[in-house]
mmCIF file of C-alpha atoms in Angstrom:
data_model
loop_
_atom_site.group_PDB
_atom_site.id
_atom_site.type_symbol
_atom_site.label_atom_id
_atom_site.label_comp_id
_atom_site.label_asym_id
_atom_site.label_seq_id
_atom_site.Cartn_x
_atom_site.Cartn_y
_atom_site.Cartn_z
ATOM 1 C CA MET N 466 82.315 78.269 101.833
ATOM 2 C CA GLU N 467 84.509 75.339 101.815
ATOM 3 C CA GLY N 468 87.427 75.679 99.368
ATOM 4 C CA GLU N 469 86.613 79.644 98.919
ATOM 5 C CA LEU N 470 89.325 82.105 98.814
ATOM 6 C CA ILE N 471 88.437 84.882 101.526
ATOM 7 C CA GLN N 472 88.832 88.515 100.410
ATOM 8 C CA ILE N 473 91.512 90.103 102.325
ATOM 9 C CA SER N 474 89.555 93.392 102.516
ATOM 10 C CA LYS N 475 86.650 91.437 104.438
ATOM 11 C CA ILE N 476 88.846 91.111 107.380
ATOM 12 C CA ASN N 477 88.518 94.072 109.070
ATOM 13 C CA ASP N 478 84.710 93.975 108.406
ATOM 14 C CA PHE N 479 84.301 90.479 109.578
ATOM 15 C CA ILE N 480 85.852 91.719 113.047
ATOM 16 C CA PHE N 481 83.918 94.658 112.999
ATOM 17 C CA CYS N 482 80.706 92.672 112.478
ATOM 18 C CA PRO N 483 80.458 89.129 111.058
ATOM 19 C CA PHE N 484 77.038 90.074 109.696
ATOM 20 C CA SER N 485 78.148 92.787 107.920
ATOM 21 C CA ILE N 486 79.954 90.774 105.407
ATOM 22 C CA TYR N 487 76.353 88.990 104.300
ATOM 23 C CA LEU N 488 74.708 92.573 104.033
ATOM 24 C CA HIS N 489 77.417 93.574 102.022
ATOM 25 C CA GLY N 490 77.026 90.480 99.615
ATOM 26 C CA ILE N 491 73.241 91.440 99.437
ATOM 27 C CA TYR N 492 74.045 95.160 98.293
ATOM 28 C CA GLU N 493 77.084 94.196 95.708
ATOM 29 C CA SER N 494 74.270 94.148 92.947
ATOM 30 C CA PHE N 495 73.057 97.270 93.763
ATOM 31 C CA SER N 496 74.841 100.715 92.591
ATOM 32 C CA GLU N 497 77.169 101.563 95.472
ATOM 33 C CA LYS N 498 75.457 104.839 95.720
ATOM 34 C CA VAL N 499 72.676 103.018 97.696
ATOM 35 C CA TYR N 500 74.880 101.850 100.503
ATOM 36 C CA HIS N 501 78.308 103.516 100.397
ATOM 37 C CA ASP N 502 78.709 106.486 102.808
ATOM 38 C CA GLU N 503 81.032 109.058 102.671
ATOM 39 C CA PRO N 504 83.988 107.121 104.289
ATOM 40 C CA GLN N 505 83.700 104.338 101.689
ATOM 41 C CA VAL N 506 83.320 106.866 98.872
ATOM 42 C CA GLU N 507 86.452 108.649 99.991
ATOM 43 C CA GLY N 508 88.561 105.422 100.330
ATOM 44 C CA LYS N 509 87.284 104.436 96.823
ATOM 45 C CA ILE N 510 88.748 107.774 95.482
ATOM 46 C CA ASN N 511 91.974 107.262 97.542
ATOM 47 C CA HIS N 512 92.454 104.098 96.029
ATOM 48 C CA GLU N 513 92.185 105.209 92.343
ATOM 49 C CA LYS N 514 95.781 105.865 91.505
ATOM 50 C CA ILE N 515 97.129 102.587 93.169
ATOM 51 C CA ASP N 516 94.547 100.833 91.407
ATOM 52 C CA LEU N 517 95.120 102.266 87.615
ATOM 53 C CA GLY N 518 98.970 101.787 88.640
ATOM 54 C CA LYS N 519 99.623 105.761 88.697
ATOM 55 C CA TYR N 520 100.863 106.386 92.191
ATOM 56 C CA SER N 521 104.250 106.135 91.058
ATOM 57 C CA SER N 522 106.445 105.351 88.235
ATOM 58 C CA ALA N 523 109.411 104.135 90.176
ATOM 59 C CA LYS N 524 110.272 100.516 89.063
ATOM 60 C CA ASN N 525 110.884 99.451 92.613
ATOM 61 C CA ILE N 526 107.454 100.149 93.697
ATOM 62 C CA LEU N 527 104.578 97.775 93.079
ATOM 63 C CA GLN N 528 101.104 99.053 93.487
ATOM 64 C CA GLY N 529 97.482 97.644 93.028
ATOM 65 C CA LEU N 530 99.447 94.076 93.066
ATOM 66 C CA GLU N 531 96.884 91.226 92.922
ATOM 67 C CA VAL N 532 98.065 88.849 95.684
ATOM 68 C CA ALA N 533 97.007 85.331 96.843
ATOM 69 C CA SER N 534 97.913 82.641 99.259
ATOM 70 C CA LEU N 535 96.616 79.020 98.921
ATOM 71 C CA GLU N 536 98.120 77.819 102.315
ATOM 72 C CA TRP N 537 96.255 80.637 104.094
ATOM 73 C CA GLY N 538 92.889 80.771 101.683
ATOM 74 C CA VAL N 539 93.047 84.443 100.828
ATOM 75 C CA VAL N 540 92.786 86.701 98.065
ATOM 76 C CA GLY N 541 93.196 90.699 97.751
ATOM 77 C CA LYS N 542 95.249 93.579 96.532
ATOM 78 C CA ILE N 543 98.102 95.340 97.943
ATOM 79 C CA ASP N 544 98.516 98.712 98.143
ATOM 80 C CA ILE N 545 102.224 99.439 97.539
ATOM 81 C CA PHE N 546 105.016 97.600 98.344
ATOM 82 C CA ASP N 547 108.569 99.040 97.589
ATOM 83 C CA ILE N 548 110.866 96.118 96.735
ATOM 84 C CA GLU N 549 114.324 98.014 97.741
ATOM 85 C CA LYS N 550 112.996 98.617 101.374
ATOM 86 C CA ARG N 551 111.102 95.487 101.508
ATOM 87 C CA GLU N 552 108.283 97.607 102.902
ATOM 88 C CA LEU N 553 104.576 96.970 102.784
ATOM 89 C CA ILE N 554 102.682 100.060 102.592
ATOM 90 C CA GLU N 555 98.561 99.913 103.346
ATOM 91 C CA ARG N 556 96.880 103.039 102.660
ATOM 92 C CA LYS N 557 93.852 104.353 104.886
ATOM 93 C CA SER N 558 91.869 107.738 104.653
ATOM 94 C CA LYS N 559 91.924 108.693 108.182
ATOM 95 C CA ILE N 560 93.421 106.406 111.041
ATOM 96 C CA LYS N 561 92.070 107.301 114.396
ATOM 97 C CA LYS N 562 93.398 103.841 115.931
ATOM 98 C CA ILE N 563 95.057 101.052 114.587
ATOM 99 C CA TYR N 564 92.300 98.057 114.888
ATOM 100 C CA ASP N 565 93.326 94.422 114.815
ATOM 101 C CA GLY N 566 91.503 94.189 111.518
ATOM 102 C CA TYR N 567 94.004 96.443 109.921
ATOM 103 C CA ARG N 568 96.733 94.391 111.382
ATOM 104 C CA TYR N 569 95.307 91.061 110.122
ATOM 105 C CA GLN N 570 94.876 92.457 106.718
ATOM 106 C CA THR N 571 98.516 93.431 106.512
ATOM 107 C CA TYR N 572 99.561 90.192 107.846
ATOM 108 C CA CYS N 573 97.769 88.567 105.206
ATOM 109 C CA GLN N 574 99.150 90.548 102.668
ATOM 110 C CA LEU N 575 102.633 89.966 104.030
ATOM 111 C CA LEU N 576 101.718 86.082 103.715
ATOM 112 C CA CYS N 577 100.619 86.523 99.954
ATOM 113 C CA LEU N 578 103.849 88.315 99.321
ATOM 114 C CA GLN N 579 105.856 85.691 101.101
ATOM 115 C CA GLU N 580 104.316 82.943 99.137
ATOM 116 C CA ALA N 581 105.171 84.691 95.957
ATOM 117 C CA GLY N 582 108.965 84.535 96.939
ATOM 118 C CA LEU N 583 109.122 88.292 98.132
ATOM 119 C CA CYS N 584 110.782 89.369 101.496
ATOM 120 C CA VAL N 585 108.885 91.793 103.872
ATOM 121 C CA ASP N 586 110.773 93.368 106.450
ATOM 122 C CA LYS N 587 108.634 96.188 107.313
ATOM 123 C CA ILE N 588 104.514 97.031 107.320
ATOM 124 C CA THR N 589 103.353 100.589 107.615
ATOM 125 C CA ILE N 590 99.781 101.859 107.674
ATOM 126 C CA ARG N 591 99.353 105.800 106.529
ATOM 127 C CA SER N 592 96.590 107.839 107.302
ATOM 128 C CA LEU N 593 96.282 110.124 104.028
ATOM 129 C CA LYS N 594 94.456 112.859 105.606
ATOM 130 C CA ASP N 595 96.776 113.639 108.203
ATOM 131 C CA ASN N 596 100.006 112.058 106.618
ATOM 132 C CA LYS N 597 100.749 109.939 109.891
ATOM 133 C CA LYS N 598 102.365 106.828 109.558
ATOM 134 C CA PHE N 599 102.024 103.595 111.650
ATOM 135 C CA ASN N 600 104.551 100.929 112.049
ATOM 136 C CA ILE N 601 103.130 97.499 112.280
ATOM 137 C CA ARG N 602 105.304 94.845 113.915
ATOM 138 C CA LEU N 603 105.779 91.777 111.744
ATOM 139 C CA PRO N 604 103.401 88.825 113.152
ATOM 140 C CA ASN N 605 104.521 86.299 115.696
ATOM 141 C CA GLU N 606 103.471 82.882 116.112
ATOM 142 C CA GLU N 607 100.629 83.813 118.599
ATOM 143 C CA GLU N 608 99.228 86.647 116.268
ATOM 144 C CA LEU N 609 99.649 84.045 113.130
ATOM 145 C CA LYS N 610 97.376 81.489 115.081
ATOM 146 C CA LYS N 611 94.989 84.119 116.009
ATOM 147 C CA LEU N 612 94.635 85.153 112.388
ATOM 148 C CA ARG N 613 94.176 81.567 111.252
ATOM 149 C CA SER N 614 91.414 81.485 113.830
ATOM 150 C CA ILE N 615 89.795 84.669 112.395
ATOM 151 C CA LEU N 616 90.238 82.899 108.851
ATOM 152 C CA TRP N 617 88.297 79.654 110.026
ATOM 153 C CA ARG N 618 85.450 81.786 111.726
ATOM 154 C CA MET N 619 85.123 83.588 108.323
ATOM 155 C CA LYS N 620 85.012 80.440 106.544
ATOM 156 C CA ASP N 621 82.193 78.854 108.932
ATOM 157 C CA PHE N 622 79.845 81.831 109.433
ATOM 158 C CA ASN N 623 76.584 81.408 108.283
ATOM 159 C CA PRO N 624 74.226 84.122 108.260
ATOM 160 C CA ARG N 625 71.111 82.317 109.166
ATOM 161 C CA ASP N 626 72.544 82.216 112.444
ATOM 162 C CA GLY N 627 71.504 85.666 112.705
ATOM 163 C CA ILE N 628 73.675 88.530 114.772
ATOM 164 C CA LYS N 629 74.608 87.004 117.725
ATOM 165 C CA PHE N 630 75.502 89.952 119.378
ATOM 166 C CA LYS N 631 74.815 93.982 119.228
ATOM 167 C CA ASN N 632 77.284 96.730 120.078
ATOM 168 C CA LEU N 633 75.492 100.061 119.742
ATOM 169 C CA LYS N 634 78.762 101.824 119.193
ATOM 170 C CA LYS N 635 79.652 99.817 116.584
ATOM 171 C CA CYS N 636 76.183 99.586 114.851
ATOM 172 C CA GLU N 637 75.672 103.369 114.869
ATOM 173 C CA ARG N 638 78.745 103.395 112.616
ATOM 174 C CA CYS N 639 77.825 100.549 110.326
ATOM 175 C CA ILE N 640 76.377 101.432 106.935
ATOM 176 C CA TYR N 641 74.024 98.267 107.263
ATOM 177 C CA ALA N 642 72.611 99.300 110.605
ATOM 178 C CA ASN N 643 69.218 99.836 109.067
ATOM 179 C CA LEU N 644 68.945 96.215 108.372
ATOM 180 C CA CYS N 645 69.702 95.171 111.614
ATOM 181 C CA PHE N 646 67.250 96.781 113.528
#
């Protein structure tokens, strides 16, 4: 994977289970109906307005913006960036807990925006189903070191090494579980 950019959207999945990234790659050529469960379908529907640029007509709102950072080796999309408030907003269908992967995804988005010359003062993750807002602290040096470590592990991951761990609680919720057992 040397030289390839990492998709920001895959960071949370990699933290959840590195092998799931490999399995997702296998399924990418199939219809999403084959491997998407209800949460994935719902998430895709929730992003349609943003992806089409129809979430807001306000000039200060950037939506569905493709971003990249060559320094960090990541590429992806942001949901919403309010230029006036300098607020990065990530939307999720339903948040029960702020996972590390959610934070690291927003940190990558922040780093991409900064590399493009935009200032970000605030990060928010919104839970759409219950209309809750979660403020995410801006990353400190220690968190950026952890993020860099995760990105290196993603670049170095070799699916031939197989699954090095099984966490049954995670596996029960995985859409690829039937391929691992």
